[in-house]
XYZ file of C-alpha atoms in Angstrom:
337
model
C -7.824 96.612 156.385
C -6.897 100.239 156.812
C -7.426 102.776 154.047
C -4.284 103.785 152.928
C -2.722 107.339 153.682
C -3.375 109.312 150.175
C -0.069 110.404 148.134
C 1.838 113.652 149.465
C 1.060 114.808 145.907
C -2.893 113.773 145.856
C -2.761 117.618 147.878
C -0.586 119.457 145.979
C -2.237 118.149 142.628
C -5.365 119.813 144.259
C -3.661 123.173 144.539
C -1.852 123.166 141.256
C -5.175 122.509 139.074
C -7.076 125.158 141.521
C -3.733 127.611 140.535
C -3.900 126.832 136.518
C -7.963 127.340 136.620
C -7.152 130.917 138.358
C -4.413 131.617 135.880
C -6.538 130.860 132.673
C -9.533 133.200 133.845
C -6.577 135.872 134.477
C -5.466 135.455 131.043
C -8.690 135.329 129.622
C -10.126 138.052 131.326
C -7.062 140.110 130.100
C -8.252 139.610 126.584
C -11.488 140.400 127.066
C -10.368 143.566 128.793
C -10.186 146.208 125.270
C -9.335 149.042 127.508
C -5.782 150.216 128.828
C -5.127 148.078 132.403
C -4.974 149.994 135.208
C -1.485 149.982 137.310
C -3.791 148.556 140.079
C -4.889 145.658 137.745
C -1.551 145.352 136.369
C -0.234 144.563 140.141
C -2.958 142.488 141.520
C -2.589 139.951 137.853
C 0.823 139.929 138.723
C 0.649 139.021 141.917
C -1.754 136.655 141.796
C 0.277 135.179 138.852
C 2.901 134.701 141.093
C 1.244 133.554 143.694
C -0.362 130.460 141.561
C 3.156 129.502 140.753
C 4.482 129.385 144.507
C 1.322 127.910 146.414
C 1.776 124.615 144.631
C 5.378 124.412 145.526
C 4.731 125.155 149.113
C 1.753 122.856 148.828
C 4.105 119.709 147.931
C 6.829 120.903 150.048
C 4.449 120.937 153.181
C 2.938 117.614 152.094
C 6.280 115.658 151.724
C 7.729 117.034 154.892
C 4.148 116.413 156.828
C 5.217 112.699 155.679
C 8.411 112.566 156.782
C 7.752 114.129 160.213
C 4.683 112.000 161.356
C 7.288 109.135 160.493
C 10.359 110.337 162.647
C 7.878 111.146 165.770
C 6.314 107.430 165.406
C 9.334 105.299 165.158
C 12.351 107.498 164.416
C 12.074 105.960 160.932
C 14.295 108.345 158.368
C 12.648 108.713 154.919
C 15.939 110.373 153.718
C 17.955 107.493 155.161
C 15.260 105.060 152.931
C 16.057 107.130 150.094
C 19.814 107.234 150.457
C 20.258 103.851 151.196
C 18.785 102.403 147.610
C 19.725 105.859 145.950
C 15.800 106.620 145.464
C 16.542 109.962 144.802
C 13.832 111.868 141.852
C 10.327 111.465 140.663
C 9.586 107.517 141.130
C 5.938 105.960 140.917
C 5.315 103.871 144.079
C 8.149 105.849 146.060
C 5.772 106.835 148.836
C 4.612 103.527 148.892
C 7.712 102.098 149.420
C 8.569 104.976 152.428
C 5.052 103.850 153.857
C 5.600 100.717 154.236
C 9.110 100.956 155.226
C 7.508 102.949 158.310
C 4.543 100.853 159.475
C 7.347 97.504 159.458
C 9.946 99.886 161.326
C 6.489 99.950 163.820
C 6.153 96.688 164.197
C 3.163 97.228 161.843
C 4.283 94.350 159.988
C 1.166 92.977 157.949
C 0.395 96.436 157.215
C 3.862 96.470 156.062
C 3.522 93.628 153.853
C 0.394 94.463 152.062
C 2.479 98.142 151.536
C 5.018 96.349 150.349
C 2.781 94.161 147.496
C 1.032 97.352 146.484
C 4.518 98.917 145.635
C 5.733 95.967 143.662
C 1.981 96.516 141.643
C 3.051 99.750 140.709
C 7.064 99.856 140.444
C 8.656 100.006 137.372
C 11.854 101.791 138.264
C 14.472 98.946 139.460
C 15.957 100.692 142.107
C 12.422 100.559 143.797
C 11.702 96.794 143.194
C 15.191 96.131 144.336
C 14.749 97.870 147.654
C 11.036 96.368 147.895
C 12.496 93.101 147.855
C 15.432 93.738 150.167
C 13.473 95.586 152.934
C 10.700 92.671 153.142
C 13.458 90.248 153.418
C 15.201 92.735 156.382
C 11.432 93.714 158.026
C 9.286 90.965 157.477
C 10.815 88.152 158.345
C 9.288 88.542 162.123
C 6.349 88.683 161.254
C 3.444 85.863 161.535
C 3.420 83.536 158.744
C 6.834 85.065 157.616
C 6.700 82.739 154.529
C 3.699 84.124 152.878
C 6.834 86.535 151.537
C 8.535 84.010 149.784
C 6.595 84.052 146.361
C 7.375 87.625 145.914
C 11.407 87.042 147.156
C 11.238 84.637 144.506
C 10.620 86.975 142.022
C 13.025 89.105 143.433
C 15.911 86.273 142.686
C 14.588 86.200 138.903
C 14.838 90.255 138.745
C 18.078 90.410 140.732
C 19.946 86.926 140.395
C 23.129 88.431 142.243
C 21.328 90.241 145.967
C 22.695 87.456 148.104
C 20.290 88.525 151.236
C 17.668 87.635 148.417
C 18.785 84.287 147.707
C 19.823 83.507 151.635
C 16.041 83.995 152.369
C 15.020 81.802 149.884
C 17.287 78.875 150.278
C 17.261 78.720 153.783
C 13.526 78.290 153.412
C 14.019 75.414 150.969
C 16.840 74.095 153.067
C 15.359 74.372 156.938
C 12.044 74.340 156.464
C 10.672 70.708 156.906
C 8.093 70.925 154.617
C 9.326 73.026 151.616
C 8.948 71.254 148.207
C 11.904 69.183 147.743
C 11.106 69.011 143.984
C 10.420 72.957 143.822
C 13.779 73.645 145.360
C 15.725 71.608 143.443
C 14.278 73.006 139.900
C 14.812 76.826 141.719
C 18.758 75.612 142.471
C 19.385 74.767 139.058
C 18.165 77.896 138.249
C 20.124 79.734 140.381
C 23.110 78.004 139.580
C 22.227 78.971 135.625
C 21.549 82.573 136.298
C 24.032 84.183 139.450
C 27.415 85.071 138.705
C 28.313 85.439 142.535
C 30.169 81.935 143.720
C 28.949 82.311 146.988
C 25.160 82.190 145.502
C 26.272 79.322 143.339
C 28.280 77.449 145.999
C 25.607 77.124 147.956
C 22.602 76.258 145.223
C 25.730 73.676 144.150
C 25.735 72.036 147.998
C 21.953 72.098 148.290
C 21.263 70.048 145.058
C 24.328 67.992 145.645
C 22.475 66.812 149.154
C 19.648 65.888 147.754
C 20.858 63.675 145.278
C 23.000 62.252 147.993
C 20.263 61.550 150.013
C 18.892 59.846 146.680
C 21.822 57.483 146.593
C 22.710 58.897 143.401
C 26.425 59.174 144.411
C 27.945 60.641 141.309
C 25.663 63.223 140.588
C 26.086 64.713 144.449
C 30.023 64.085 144.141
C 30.050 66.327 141.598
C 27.820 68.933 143.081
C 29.160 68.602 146.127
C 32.676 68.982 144.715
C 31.696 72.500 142.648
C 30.448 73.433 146.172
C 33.769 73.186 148.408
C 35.983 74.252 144.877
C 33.326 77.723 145.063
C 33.659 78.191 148.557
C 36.461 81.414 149.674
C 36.796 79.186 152.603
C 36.061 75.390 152.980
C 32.654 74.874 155.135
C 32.783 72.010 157.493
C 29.230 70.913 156.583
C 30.592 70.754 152.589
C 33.724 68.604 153.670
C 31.791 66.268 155.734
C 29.163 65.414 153.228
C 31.595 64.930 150.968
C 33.284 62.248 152.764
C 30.316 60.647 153.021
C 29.385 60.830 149.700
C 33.165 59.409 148.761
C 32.312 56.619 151.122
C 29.347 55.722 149.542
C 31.373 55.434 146.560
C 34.182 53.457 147.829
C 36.724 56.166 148.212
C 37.648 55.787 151.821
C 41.087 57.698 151.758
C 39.440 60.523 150.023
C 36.919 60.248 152.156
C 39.274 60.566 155.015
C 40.708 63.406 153.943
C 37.662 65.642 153.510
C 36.519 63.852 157.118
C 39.503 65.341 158.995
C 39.118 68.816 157.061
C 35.987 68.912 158.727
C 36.851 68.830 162.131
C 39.492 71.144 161.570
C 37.187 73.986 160.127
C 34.456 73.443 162.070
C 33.959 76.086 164.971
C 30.448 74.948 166.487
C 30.434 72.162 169.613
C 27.157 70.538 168.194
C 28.648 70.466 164.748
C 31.748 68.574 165.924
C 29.369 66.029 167.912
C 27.118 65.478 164.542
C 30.088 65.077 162.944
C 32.024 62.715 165.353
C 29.151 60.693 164.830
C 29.010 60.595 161.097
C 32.596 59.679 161.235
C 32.114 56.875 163.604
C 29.740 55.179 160.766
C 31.781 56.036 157.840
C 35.387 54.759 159.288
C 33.649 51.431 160.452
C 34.344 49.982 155.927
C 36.597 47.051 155.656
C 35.821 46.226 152.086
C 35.709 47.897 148.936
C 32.004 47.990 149.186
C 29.896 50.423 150.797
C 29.959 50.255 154.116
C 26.274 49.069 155.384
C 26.654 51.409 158.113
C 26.755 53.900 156.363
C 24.001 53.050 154.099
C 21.772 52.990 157.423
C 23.172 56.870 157.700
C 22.116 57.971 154.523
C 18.731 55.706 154.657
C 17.902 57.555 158.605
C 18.419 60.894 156.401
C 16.784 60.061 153.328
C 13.444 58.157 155.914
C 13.452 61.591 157.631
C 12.950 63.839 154.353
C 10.115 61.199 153.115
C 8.512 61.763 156.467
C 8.303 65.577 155.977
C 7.470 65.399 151.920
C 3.935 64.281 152.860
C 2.902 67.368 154.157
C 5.239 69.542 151.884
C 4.176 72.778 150.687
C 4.718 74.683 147.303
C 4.786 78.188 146.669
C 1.302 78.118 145.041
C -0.028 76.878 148.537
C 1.333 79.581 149.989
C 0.199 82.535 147.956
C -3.039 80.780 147.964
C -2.502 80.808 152.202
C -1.909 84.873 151.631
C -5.578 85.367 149.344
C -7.292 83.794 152.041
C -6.238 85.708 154.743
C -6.437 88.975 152.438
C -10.347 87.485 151.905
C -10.913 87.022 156.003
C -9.635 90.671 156.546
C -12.029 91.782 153.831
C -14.985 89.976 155.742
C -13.874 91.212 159.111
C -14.047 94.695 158.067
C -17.061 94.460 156.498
């Protein structure tokens, strides 16, 4: 692991106690002094005075822009720009943290970045700074190796900031594309979500991901009515919402319903391989003659539910995972030792 570069102020700290020790043997050798100062006394305190006030200025001046130049000539990474976009403007503990790590990930440095990163979360308490900690691992880090030992601390990040939807996007789409994600994890963290956010986008799509699961648990009413608070959410209907939908009406026996969300599907949906998946979805739903449900489409939702089962065996929680990042934090530490 490399030793971390000290603060810009560690210097100017230096200076400033150096500059208050020189000022308090001025002042007390002034009132030791019983005679009348000489003019040449009298100008050399006062300059010196002066000078103790303006060398640690110019000390943490030099230091700060030092910084912020050895950034721009490595990887034209902007410390103002950091600090404009997430308005990190004053005195914040961790800041220079934060502007670290932002630079080593903008260098491709990425699990540098990342233990940067973790070190400013340790020490943040201004929520500006979390909130762009968590944003900037989920824009940085997300090409780097194991890009899913950051999902314990994006977690957090949806607890702190329940409405940053590139916060939430990381996390479902982890829960939802990953093959071995915790199904029971994800859907206790979507009910949550759907509890805490505000945003309907956020909510539409913790509504579609729990109402798929339940769906692929056969329990048809429950995922109706998910699935239904999903597409009613929605700015825009999403062909993926419609067609499950259908299904799930299918299941239940409501073919013309059904039908209807079917063909609002294929009307909405703009991807080839979508339409295909879907054509053949439709093929097993549209196949019901009775008012039972259909078989085939029983043998659709059993294919699906066979396929999750598979991958459950060798799911993963988030525990595994941050117990994945302490063991490679504990190989590093033997490496360099």
């Amino acid at each position: 692991m490399k030793n971390k570069r000290k603060n810009p102020e560690f210097k100017s700290m230096i200076v400033s106690i150096i500059a208050f020790v020189c000022t308090a043997v001025l002042v007390v050798a002034d009132n030791m002094n019983d005679r009348i100062l000489s003019s040449t006394y009298m100008g050399i305190g006062i300059m010196l005075f002066i000078a103790f006030l303006i060398v640690p200025v110019a000390a943490k001046a030099y230091a700060y822009s030092s910084l912020f130049r050895l950034d721009r000539r490595e990887n034209n990474f902007s410390a103002s720009y950091a600090i404009n976009e997430y308005k990190l403007n004053g005195w914040i503990k961790g800041k220079y943290t934060f502007l670290e790590a932002v630079s080593e990930a903008c260098n491709g440095n990425f699990e540098r970045g990342f233990e940067l990163y973790v070190d400013c979360l340790g020490d943040a308490e201004d929520k500006r700074l979390r909130r762009a900690c968590y944003k900037d691992m989920v824009k940085y880090l997300m090409r780097m190796d194991n890009n899913i030992r950051i999902l314990p601390y994006i977690l957090r990040g949806c607890e702190e900031f329940p409405n940053e939807k590139d916060l939430f996007e990381c996390v479902s789409s982890y829960y939802i594309f990953f093959r071995y994600a915790d199904e029971k994890e994800a859907l206790e963290w979507f009910g949550k979500v759907i509890e805490s956010s505000s945003d309907d986008d956020i909510k539409s799509r913790a509504y579609y991901y729990r109402g798929v699961s339940t769906l692929f648990g056969k329990h048809y009413d429950l995922a109706e009515s998910d699935l239904e608070k999903a597409h009613e959410l929605c700015r825009q209907p999403q062909s993926n919402i419609c067609m499950d939908i259908a299904i799930c009406k299918g299941c239940l026996g409501k073919y013309d319903e059904a039908r209807e969300y079917a063909v609002q599907a294929v009307c909405v949906a703009t991807n080839r391989n979508d339409l295909e998946f879907m054509s053949e979805q439709i093929a097993y739903l549209f196949k019901a003659k009775t008012q039972e449900v259909n078989p085939e489409i029983e043998k659709l939702i059993n294919e699906f539910r066979r396929r999750r089962d598979n991958d459950a065996e060798n799911s993963m929680n988030t525990e595994s995972i941050e117990n994945l990042t302490k063991a490679i934090e504990a190989i590093k530490q033997i490496n360099n030792a």
